[in-house]
Short mmCIF file of C-alpha atoms and ligand atoms in Angstrom, two decimals:
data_model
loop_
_atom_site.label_atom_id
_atom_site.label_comp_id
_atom_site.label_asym_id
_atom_site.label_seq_id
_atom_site.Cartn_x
_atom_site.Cartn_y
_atom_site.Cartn_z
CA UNK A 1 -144.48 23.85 -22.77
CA UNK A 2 -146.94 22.02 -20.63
CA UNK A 3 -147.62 17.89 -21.10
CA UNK A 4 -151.04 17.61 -22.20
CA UNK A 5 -152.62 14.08 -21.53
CA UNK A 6 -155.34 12.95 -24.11
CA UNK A 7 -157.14 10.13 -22.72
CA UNK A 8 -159.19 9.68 -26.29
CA UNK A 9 -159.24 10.99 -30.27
CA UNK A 10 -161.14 13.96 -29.24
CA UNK A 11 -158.95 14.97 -26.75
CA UNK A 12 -156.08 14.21 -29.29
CA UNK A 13 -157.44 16.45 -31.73
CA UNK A 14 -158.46 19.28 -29.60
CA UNK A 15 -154.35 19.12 -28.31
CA UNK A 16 -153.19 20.14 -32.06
CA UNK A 17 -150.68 23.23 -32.28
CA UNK A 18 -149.13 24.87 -35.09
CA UNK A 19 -146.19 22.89 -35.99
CA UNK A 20 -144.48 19.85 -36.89
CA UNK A 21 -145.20 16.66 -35.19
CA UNK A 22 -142.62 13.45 -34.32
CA UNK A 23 -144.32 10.53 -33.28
CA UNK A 24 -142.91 8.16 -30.62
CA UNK A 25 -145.70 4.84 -30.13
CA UNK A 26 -144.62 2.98 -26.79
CA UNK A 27 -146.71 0.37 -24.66
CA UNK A 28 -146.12 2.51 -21.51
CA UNK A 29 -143.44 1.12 -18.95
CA UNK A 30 -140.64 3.57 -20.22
CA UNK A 31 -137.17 3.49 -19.70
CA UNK A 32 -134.00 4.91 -20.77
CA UNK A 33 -134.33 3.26 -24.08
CA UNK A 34 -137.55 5.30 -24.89
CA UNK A 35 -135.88 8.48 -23.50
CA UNK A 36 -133.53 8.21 -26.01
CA UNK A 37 -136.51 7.85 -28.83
CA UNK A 38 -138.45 10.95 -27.52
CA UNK A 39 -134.70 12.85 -27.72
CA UNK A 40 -134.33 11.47 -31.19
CA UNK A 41 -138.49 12.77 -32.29
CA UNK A 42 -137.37 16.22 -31.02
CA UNK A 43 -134.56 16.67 -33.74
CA UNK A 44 -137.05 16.01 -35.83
CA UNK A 45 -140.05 18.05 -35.55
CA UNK A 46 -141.65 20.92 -33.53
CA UNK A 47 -143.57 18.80 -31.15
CA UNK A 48 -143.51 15.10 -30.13
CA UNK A 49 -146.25 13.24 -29.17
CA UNK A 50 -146.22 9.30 -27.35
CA UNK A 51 -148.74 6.88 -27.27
CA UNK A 52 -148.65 5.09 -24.68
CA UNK A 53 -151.44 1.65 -25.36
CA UNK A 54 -150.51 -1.68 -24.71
CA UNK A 55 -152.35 -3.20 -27.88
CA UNK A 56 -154.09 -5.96 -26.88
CA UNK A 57 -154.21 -7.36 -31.18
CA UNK A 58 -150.41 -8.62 -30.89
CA UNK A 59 -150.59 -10.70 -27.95
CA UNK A 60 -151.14 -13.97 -28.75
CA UNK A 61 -153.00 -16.26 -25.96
CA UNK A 62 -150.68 -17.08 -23.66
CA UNK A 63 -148.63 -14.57 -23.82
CA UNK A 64 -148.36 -11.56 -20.86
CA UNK A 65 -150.91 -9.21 -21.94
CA UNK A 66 -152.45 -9.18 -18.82
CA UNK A 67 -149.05 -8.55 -16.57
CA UNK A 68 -147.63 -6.27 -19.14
CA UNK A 69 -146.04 -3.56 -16.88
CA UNK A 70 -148.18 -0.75 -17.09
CA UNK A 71 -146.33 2.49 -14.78
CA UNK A 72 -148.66 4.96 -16.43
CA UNK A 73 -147.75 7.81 -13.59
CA UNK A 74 -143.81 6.88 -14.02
CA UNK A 75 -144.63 7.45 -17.63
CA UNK A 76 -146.17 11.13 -17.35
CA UNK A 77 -143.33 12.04 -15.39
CA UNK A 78 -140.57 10.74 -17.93
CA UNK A 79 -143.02 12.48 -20.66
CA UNK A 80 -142.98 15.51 -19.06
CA UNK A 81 -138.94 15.55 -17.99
CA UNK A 82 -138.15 15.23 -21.95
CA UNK A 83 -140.50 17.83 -22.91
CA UNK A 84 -143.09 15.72 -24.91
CA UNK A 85 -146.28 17.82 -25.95
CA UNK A 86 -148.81 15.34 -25.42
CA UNK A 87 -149.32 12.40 -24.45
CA UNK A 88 -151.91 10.25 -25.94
CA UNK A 89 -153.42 7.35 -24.13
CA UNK A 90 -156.26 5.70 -25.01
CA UNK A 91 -158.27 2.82 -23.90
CA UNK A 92 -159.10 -0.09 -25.95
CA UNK A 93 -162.81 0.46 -26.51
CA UNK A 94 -161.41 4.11 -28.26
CA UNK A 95 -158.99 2.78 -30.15
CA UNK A 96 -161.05 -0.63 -31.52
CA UNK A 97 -164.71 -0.45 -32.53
CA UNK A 98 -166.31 -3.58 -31.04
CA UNK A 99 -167.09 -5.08 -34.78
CA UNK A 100 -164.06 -3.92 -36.29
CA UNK A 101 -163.37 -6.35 -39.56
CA UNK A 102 -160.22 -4.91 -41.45
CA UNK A 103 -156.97 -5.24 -40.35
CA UNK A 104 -153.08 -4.69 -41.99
CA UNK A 105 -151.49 -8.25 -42.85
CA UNK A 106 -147.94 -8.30 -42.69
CA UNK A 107 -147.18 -10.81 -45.51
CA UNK A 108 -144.23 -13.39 -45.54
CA UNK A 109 -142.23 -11.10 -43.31
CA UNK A 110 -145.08 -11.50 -40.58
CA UNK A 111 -144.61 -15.12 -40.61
CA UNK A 112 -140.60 -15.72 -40.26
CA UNK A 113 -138.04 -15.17 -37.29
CA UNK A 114 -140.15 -13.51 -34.89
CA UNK A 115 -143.62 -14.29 -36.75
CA UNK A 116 -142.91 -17.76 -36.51
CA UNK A 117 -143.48 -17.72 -32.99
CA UNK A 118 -145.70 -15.33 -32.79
CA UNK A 119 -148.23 -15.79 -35.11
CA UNK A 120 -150.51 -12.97 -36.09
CA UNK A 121 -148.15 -10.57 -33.87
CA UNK A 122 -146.98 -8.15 -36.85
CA UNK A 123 -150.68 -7.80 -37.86
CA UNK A 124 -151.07 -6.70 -34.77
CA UNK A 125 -148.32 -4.04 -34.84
CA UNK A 126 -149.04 -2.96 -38.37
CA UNK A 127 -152.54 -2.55 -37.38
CA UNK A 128 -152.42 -0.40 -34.11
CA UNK A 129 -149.13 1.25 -36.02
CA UNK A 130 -151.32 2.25 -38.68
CA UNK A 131 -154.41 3.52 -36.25
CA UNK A 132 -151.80 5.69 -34.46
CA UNK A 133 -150.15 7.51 -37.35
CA UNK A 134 -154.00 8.00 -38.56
CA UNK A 135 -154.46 9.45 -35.73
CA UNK A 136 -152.28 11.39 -34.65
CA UNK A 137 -151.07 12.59 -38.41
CA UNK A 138 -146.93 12.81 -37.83
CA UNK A 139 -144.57 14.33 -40.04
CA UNK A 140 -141.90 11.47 -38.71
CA UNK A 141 -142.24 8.49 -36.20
CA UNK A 142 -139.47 6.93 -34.16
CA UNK A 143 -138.89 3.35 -33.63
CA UNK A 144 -136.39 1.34 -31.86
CA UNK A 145 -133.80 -1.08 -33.74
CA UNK A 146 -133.86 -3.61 -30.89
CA UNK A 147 -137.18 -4.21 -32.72
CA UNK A 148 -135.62 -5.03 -35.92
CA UNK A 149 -138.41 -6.90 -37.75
CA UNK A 150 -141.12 -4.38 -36.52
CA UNK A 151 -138.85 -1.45 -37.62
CA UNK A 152 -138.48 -3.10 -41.17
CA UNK A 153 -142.33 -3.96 -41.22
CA UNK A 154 -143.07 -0.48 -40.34
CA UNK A 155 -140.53 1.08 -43.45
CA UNK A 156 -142.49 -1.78 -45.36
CA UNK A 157 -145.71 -1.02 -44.76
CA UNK A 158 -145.47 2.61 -45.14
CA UNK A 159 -143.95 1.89 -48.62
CA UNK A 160 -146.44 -0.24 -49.55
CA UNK A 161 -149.21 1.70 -48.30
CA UNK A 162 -148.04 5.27 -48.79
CA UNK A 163 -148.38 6.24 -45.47
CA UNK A 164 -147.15 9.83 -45.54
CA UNK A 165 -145.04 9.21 -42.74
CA UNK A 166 -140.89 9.42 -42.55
CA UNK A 167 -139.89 6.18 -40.04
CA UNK A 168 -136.43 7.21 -37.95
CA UNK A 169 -134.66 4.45 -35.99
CA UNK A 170 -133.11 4.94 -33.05
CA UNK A 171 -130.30 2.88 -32.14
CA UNK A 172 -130.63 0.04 -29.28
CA UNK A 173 -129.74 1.05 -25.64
CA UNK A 174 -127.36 -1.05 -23.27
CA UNK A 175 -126.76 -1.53 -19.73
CA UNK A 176 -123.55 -0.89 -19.22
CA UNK A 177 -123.01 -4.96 -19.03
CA UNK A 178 -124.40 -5.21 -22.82
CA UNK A 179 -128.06 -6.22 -21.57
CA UNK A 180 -130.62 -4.18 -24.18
CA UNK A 181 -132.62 -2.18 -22.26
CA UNK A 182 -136.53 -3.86 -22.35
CA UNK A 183 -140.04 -3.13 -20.18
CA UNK A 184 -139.63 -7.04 -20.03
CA UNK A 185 -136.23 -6.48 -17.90
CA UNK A 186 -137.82 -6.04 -14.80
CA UNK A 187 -139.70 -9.33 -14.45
CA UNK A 188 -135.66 -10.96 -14.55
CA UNK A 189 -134.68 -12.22 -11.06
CA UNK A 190 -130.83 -11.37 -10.71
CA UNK A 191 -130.48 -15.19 -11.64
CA UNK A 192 -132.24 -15.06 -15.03
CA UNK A 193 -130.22 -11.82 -15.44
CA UNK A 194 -127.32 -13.07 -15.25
CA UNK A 195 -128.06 -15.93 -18.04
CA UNK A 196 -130.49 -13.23 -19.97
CA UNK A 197 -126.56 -11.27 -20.65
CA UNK A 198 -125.53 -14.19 -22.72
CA UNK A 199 -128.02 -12.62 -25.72
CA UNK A 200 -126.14 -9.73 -26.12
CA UNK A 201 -122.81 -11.69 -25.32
CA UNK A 202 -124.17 -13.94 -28.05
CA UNK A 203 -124.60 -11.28 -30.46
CA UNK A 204 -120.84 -9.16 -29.38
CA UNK A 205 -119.30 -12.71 -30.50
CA UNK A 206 -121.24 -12.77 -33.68
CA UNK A 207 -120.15 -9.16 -34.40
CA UNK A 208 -116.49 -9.95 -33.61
CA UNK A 209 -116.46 -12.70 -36.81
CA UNK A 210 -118.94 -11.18 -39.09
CA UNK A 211 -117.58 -14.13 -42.03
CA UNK A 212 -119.11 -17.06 -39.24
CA UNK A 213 -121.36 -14.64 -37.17
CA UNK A 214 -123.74 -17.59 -36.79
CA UNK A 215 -121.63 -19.78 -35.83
CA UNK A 216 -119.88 -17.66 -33.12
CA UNK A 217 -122.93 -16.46 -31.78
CA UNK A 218 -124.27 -20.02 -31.54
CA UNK A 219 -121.80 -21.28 -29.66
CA UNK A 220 -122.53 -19.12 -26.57
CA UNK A 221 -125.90 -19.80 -26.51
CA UNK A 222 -125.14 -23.10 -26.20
CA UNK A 223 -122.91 -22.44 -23.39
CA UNK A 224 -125.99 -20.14 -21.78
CA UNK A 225 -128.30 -23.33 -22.42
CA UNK A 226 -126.37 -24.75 -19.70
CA UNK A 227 -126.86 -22.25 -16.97
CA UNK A 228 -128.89 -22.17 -14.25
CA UNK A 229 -131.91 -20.88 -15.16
CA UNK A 230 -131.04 -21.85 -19.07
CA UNK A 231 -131.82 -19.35 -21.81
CA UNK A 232 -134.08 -21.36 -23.63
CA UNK A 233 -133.35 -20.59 -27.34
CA UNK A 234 -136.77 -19.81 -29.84
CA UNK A 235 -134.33 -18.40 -32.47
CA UNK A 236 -131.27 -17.30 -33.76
CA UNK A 237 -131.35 -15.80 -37.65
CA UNK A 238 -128.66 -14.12 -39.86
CA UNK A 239 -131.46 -12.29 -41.61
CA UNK A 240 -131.90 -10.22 -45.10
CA UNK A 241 -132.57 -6.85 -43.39
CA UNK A 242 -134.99 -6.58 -46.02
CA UNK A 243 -137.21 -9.60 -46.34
CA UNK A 244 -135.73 -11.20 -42.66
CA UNK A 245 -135.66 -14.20 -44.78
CA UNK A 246 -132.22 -16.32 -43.34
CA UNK A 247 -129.70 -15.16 -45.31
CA UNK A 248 -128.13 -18.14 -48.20
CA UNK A 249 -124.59 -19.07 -47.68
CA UNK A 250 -121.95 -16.94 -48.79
CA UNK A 251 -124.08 -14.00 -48.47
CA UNK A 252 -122.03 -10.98 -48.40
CA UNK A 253 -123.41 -7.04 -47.43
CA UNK A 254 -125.65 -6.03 -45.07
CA UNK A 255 -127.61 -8.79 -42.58
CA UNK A 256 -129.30 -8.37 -39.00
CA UNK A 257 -127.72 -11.12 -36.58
CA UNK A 258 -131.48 -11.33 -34.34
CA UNK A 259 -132.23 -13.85 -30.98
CA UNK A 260 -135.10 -14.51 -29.15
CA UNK A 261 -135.08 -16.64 -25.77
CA UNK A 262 -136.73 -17.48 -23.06
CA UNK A 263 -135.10 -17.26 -19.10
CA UNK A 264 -137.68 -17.96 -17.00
CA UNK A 265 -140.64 -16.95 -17.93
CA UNK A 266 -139.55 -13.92 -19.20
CA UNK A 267 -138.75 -14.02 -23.62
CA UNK A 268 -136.16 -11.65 -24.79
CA UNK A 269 -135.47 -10.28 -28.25
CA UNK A 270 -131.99 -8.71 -28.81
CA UNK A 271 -129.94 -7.86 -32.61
CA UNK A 272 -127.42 -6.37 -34.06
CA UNK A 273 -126.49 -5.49 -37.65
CA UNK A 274 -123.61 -6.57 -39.01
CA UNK A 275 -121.75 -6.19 -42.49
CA UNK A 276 -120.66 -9.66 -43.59
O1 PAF B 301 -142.66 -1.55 -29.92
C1 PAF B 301 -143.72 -1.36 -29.27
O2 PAF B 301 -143.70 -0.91 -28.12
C2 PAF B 301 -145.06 -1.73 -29.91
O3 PAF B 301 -144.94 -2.85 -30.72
C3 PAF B 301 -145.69 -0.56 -30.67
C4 PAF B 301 -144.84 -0.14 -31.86
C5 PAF B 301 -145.90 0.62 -29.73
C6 PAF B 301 -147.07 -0.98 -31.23
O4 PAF B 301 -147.92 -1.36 -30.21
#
């Protein structure tokens, strides 16, 4: 079936077939790692639609909003090579009336690991998140793991809210080397690759002693805070998959082993879940 390509909600709504819908929200710039979400949405329902809108509400100042790759042609074509139905694409005067007031808070959750350096981000999320499952009514939506505390805020706030919506995860993609695929991949110089590597080696030690993942994990960060450029550390968390609250000592079951750095100017995220 042909892409369609709605450019705003009435377009959206006029695109509507019989059917079951999978949702798949991106900011644009898609790789492999997206590919693998839009494969995921089509197990799931009849038709999948992707946003594509880089939401301008969880940027904070400062942060790359403006240089956000955008590759909206790149985008049709990977849309239309894994047989999406439509693509929706709106600008930000559709999406956000100009004296808009309410807004989804993301509670505690909003405010640790990730939140804590990005305050107001998950609002943000939640918000737009909210806006596009409004709008474009799914039966399921697809999210990526490498997201972790989005992807719990998300199951969150469609249990709080009763958003008649069924979240899917799809698992994190690698270059072969380990490196989680990211649209922020491409602004790494082979240099700050090369140190950016030591997240996921970070992680693959943590993993390997689940009983000190911390620990393990720490220690080649360190080592990667010595490179040239250094991976400047914002985090490292053994969190409560639930809460992301650092998990207490002897904490034994399920916990997300997350990292965020800088190298360069470019900030990474990267997890993985581990069983302790
Ligand atoms: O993960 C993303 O790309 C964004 O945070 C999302 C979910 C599309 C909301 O803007």
């Amino acid at each position: 079936m042909d892409l369609t390509v709605a450019g705003n909600r009435a377009e959206l709504a006029g695109a509507r077939r019989p059917g079951s819908y999978a949702l798949v929200p991106t900011m644009g710039a898609l790789h492999d790692g997206h590919r693998s979400l839009i494969r995921l949405a089509h197990e799931q329902a009849d038709h999948v639609i992707v946003s594509i809108f880089v939401n301008p509400l969880q940027f904070g100042p400062g942060e790359d909003f403006g240089r956000y790759p955008r590759t909206f042609e790149h985008d049709l074509e990977v849309c239309g090579e894994e047989g999406v139905s439509v693509v929706f694409a709106p600008a930000v005067e559709d999406m956000y009336l100009p004296d808009r007031q309410v807004s989804v808070s993301a509670g505690a959750m909003g405010t640790v690991a990730e939140g804590a350096f990005r305050p107001g981000h998950f609002d943000g999320v939640l918000t737009v998140v909210l806006k596009l499952f409004n709008l474009t009514r799914p039966d399921v939506a697809v999210f990526g793991q490498k997201d972790a505390q989005q992807l719990a805020l998300i199951r969150r706030m469609v249990a709080d809210l009763d958003v008649p919506v069924t979240i899917v995860a799809g698992q994190t993609v690698r270059e072969p080397d380990g490196l989680a695929l990211s649209s922020r991949n491409r602004y790494l110089s082979p240099d700050d690759r090369a140190t950016a590597l030591y997240l996921s080696k970070a992680l693959r030690a943590g993993a390997a002693s689940p009983h000190r993942a911390k620990e393990a994990a720490k220690a080649v960060l360190e080592e990667a805070a010595r490179l040239k450029p250094p991976l400047l550390l914002d985090y490292l968390t053994l969190a409560d998959p639930a809460t992301f609250d650092e998990v207490p000592a002897g904490h034994r079951g399920e916990a997300i082993l997350a990292v965020a750095a800088k190298v360069g100017t470019t900030r990474l995220i990267d997890n993985v879940v581990l069983t302790v």
